[in-house]
mmCIF file of C-alpha atoms and ligand atoms in Angstrom:
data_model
loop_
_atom_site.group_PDB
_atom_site.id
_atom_site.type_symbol
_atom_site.label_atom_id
_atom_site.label_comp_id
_atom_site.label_asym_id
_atom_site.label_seq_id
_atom_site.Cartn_x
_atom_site.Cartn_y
_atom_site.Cartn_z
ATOM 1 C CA UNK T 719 67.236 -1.285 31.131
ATOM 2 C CA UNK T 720 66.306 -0.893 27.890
ATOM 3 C CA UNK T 721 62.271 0.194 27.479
ATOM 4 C CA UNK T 722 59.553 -1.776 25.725
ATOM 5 C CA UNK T 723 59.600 0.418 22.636
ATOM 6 C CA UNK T 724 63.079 0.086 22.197
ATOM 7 C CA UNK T 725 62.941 -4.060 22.899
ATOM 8 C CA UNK T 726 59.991 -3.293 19.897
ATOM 9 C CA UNK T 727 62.461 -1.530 17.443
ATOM 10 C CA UNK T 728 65.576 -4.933 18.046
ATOM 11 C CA UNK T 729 62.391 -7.497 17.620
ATOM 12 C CA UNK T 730 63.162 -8.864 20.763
ATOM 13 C CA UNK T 731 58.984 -8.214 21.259
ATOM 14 C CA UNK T 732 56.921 -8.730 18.515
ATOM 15 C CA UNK T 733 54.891 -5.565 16.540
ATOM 16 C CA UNK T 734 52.346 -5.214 14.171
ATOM 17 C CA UNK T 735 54.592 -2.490 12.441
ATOM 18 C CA UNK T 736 53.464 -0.177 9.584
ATOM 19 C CA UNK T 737 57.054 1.645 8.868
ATOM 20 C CA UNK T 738 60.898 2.237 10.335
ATOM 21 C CA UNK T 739 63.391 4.508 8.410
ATOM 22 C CA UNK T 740 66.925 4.751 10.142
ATOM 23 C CA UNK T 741 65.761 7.124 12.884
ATOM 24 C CA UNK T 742 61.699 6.377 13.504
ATOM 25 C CA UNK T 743 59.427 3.325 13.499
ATOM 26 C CA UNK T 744 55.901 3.244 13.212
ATOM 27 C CA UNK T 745 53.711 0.099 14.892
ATOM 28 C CA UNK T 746 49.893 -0.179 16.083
ATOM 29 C CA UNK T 747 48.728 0.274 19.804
ATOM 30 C CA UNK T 748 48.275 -3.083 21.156
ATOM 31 C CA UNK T 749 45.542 -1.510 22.929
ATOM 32 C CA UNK T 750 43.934 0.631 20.305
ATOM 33 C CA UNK T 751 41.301 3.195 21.152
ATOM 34 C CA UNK T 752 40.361 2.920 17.865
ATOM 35 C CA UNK T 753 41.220 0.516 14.245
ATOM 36 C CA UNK T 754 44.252 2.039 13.379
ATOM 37 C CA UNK T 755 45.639 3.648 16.152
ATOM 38 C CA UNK T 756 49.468 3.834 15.890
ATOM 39 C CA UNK T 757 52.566 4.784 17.896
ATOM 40 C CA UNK T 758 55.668 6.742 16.126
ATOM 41 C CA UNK T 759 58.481 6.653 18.022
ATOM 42 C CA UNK T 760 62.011 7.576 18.043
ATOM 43 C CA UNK T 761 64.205 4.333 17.912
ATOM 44 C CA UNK T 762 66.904 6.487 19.976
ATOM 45 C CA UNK T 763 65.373 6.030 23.653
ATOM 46 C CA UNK T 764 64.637 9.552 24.878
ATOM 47 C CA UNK T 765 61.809 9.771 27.720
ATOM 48 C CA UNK T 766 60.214 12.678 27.072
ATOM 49 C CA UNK T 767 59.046 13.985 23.498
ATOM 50 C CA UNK T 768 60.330 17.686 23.942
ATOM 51 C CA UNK T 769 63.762 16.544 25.133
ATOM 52 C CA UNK T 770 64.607 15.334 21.704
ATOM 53 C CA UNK T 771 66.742 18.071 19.903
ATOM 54 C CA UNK T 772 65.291 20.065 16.955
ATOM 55 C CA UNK T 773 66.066 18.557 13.807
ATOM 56 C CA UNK T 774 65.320 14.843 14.972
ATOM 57 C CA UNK T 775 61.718 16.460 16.706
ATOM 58 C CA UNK T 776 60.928 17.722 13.192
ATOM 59 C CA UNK T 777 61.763 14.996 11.164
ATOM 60 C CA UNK T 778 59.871 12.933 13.372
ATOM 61 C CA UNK T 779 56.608 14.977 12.703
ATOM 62 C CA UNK T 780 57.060 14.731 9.193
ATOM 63 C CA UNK T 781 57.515 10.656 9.789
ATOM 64 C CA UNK T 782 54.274 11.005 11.762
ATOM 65 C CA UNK T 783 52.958 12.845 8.608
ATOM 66 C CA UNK T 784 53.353 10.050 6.673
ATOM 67 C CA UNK T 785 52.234 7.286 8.765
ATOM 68 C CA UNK T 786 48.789 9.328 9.244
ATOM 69 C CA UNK T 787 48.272 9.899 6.020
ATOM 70 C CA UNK T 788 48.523 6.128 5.188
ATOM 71 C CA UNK T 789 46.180 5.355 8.300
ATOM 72 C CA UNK T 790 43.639 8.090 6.570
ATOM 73 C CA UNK T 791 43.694 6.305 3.403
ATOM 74 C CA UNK T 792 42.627 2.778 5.426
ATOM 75 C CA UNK T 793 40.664 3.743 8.017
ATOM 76 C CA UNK T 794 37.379 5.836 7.288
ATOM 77 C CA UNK T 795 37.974 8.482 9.912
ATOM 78 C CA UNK T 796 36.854 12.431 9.357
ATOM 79 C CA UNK T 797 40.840 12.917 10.881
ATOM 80 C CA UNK T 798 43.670 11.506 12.071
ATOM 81 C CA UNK T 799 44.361 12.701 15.813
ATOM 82 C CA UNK T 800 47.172 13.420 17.790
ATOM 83 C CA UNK T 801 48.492 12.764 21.190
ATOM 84 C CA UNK T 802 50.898 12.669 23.211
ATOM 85 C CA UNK T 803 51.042 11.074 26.628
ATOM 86 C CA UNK T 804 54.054 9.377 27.441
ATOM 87 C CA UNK T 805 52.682 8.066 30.968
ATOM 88 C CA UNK T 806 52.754 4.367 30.731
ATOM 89 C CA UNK T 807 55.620 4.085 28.740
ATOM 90 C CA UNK T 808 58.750 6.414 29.627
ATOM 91 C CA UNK T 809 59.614 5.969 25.555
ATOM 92 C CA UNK T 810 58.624 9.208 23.243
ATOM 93 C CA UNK T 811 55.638 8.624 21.461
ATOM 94 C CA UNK T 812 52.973 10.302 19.043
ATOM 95 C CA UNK T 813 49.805 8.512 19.201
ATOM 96 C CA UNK T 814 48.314 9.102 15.903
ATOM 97 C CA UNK T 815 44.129 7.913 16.068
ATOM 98 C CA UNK T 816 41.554 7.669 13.401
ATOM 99 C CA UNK T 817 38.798 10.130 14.700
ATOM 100 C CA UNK T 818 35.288 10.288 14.156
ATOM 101 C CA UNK T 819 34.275 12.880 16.971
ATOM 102 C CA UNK T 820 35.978 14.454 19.802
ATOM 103 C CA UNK T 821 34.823 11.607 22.048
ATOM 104 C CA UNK T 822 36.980 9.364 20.214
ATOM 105 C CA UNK T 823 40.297 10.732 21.514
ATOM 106 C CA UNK T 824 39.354 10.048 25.601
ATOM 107 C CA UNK T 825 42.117 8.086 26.741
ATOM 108 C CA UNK T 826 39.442 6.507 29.127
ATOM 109 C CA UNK T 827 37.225 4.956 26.635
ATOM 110 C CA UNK T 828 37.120 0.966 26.271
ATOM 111 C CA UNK T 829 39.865 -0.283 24.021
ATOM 112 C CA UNK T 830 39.074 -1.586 20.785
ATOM 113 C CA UNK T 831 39.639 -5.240 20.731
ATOM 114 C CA UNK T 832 41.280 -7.348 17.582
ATOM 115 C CA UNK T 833 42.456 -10.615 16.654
ATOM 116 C CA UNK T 834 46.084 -10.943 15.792
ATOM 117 C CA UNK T 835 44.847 -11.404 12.082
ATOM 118 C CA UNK T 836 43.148 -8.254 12.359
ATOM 119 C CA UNK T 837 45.973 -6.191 13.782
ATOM 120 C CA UNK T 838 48.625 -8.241 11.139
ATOM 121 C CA UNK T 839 46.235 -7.384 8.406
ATOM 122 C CA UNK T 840 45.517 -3.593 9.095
ATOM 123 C CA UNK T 841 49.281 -3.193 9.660
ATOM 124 C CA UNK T 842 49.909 -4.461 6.067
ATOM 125 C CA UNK T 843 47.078 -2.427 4.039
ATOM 126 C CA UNK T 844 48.049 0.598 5.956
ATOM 127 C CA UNK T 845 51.899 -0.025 5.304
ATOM 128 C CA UNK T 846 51.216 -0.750 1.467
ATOM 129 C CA UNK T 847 50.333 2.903 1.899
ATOM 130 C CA UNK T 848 53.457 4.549 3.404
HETATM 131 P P1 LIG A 1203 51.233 6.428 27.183
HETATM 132 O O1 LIG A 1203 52.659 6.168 27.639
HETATM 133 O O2 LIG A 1203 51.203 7.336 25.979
HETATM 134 O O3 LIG A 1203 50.373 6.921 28.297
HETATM 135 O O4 LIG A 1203 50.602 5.049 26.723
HETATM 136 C C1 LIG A 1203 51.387 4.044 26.126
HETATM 137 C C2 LIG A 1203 50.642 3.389 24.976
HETATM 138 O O5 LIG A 1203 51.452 2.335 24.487
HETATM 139 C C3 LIG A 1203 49.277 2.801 25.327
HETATM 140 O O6 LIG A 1203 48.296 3.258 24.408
HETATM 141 C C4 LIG A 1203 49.496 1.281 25.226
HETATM 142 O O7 LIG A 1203 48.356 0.598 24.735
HETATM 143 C C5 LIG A 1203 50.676 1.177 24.278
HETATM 144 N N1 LIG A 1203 51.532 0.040 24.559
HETATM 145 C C6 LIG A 1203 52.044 -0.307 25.758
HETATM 146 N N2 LIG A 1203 52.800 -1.412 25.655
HETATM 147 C C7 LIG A 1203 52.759 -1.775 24.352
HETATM 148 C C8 LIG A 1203 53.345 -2.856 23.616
HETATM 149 O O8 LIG A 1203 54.066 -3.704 24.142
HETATM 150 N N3 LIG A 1203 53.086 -2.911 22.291
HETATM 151 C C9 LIG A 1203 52.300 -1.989 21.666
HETATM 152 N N4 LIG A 1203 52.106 -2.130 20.349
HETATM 153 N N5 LIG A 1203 51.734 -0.955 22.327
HETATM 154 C C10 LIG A 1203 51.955 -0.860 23.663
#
């Protein structure tokens, strides 16, 4: 069965996305831990981040690159951070999040709630940027 991320990349569930090229795609957390927090993923469905081979693992860092620099240059933030988890959804994924202090990277802390205006917007300003 295909996973959630991939149903993301063939529309068949909707995204605020910020960027795709023919290998990644770029979208917002629907449960941000902060404005701006975003998801790169591979649009190849591989489970596990360091399972993806070399060449597609470093051009997807240099995607990442991108999409944090465009978050940086929406989002006041001291840095963009970097995570990655992968235990909700069995779909590589680099969370990239808009940090203010080290507190702001606890996977525990309350999520940041917007509208879907707000998420539609920010996915648009920081995709003008890409
Ligand atoms: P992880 O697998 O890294 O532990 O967490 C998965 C992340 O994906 C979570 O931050 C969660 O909010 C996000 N997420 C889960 N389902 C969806 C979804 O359908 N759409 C979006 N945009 N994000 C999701």
């Amino acid at each position: 069965m295909a996973s959630i991320f991939t149903k993301i990349v063939v529309g068949e569930i909707p995204s605020y996305k910020i960027a795709e090229d023919e290998r990644f795609f770029a979208f917002l957390d629907i449960n941000p831990l902060a404005k701006g927090h975003a998801l790169v993923i591979p649009k190849k469905e591989v489970d596990y981040l360091f399972d993806i081979d070399d060449d597609t693992l470093a051009s997807m860092t240099l995607f990442a690159k991108r999409v944090a620099m465009a978050i940086e240059k929406t989002v006041p933030c001291k840095r963009i951070g970097v995570a990655v988890l992968g235990l909700e959804v069995p779909h590589a994924h680099i969370h990239l999040i808009p940090l203010n202090s080290e507190a702001d990277i606890n996977f525990a802390n309350p999520r940041v709630k917007l509208t879907p205006d707000e998420f539609t917007s920010l996915a648009k300003e920081i995709a003008n940027k890409f």
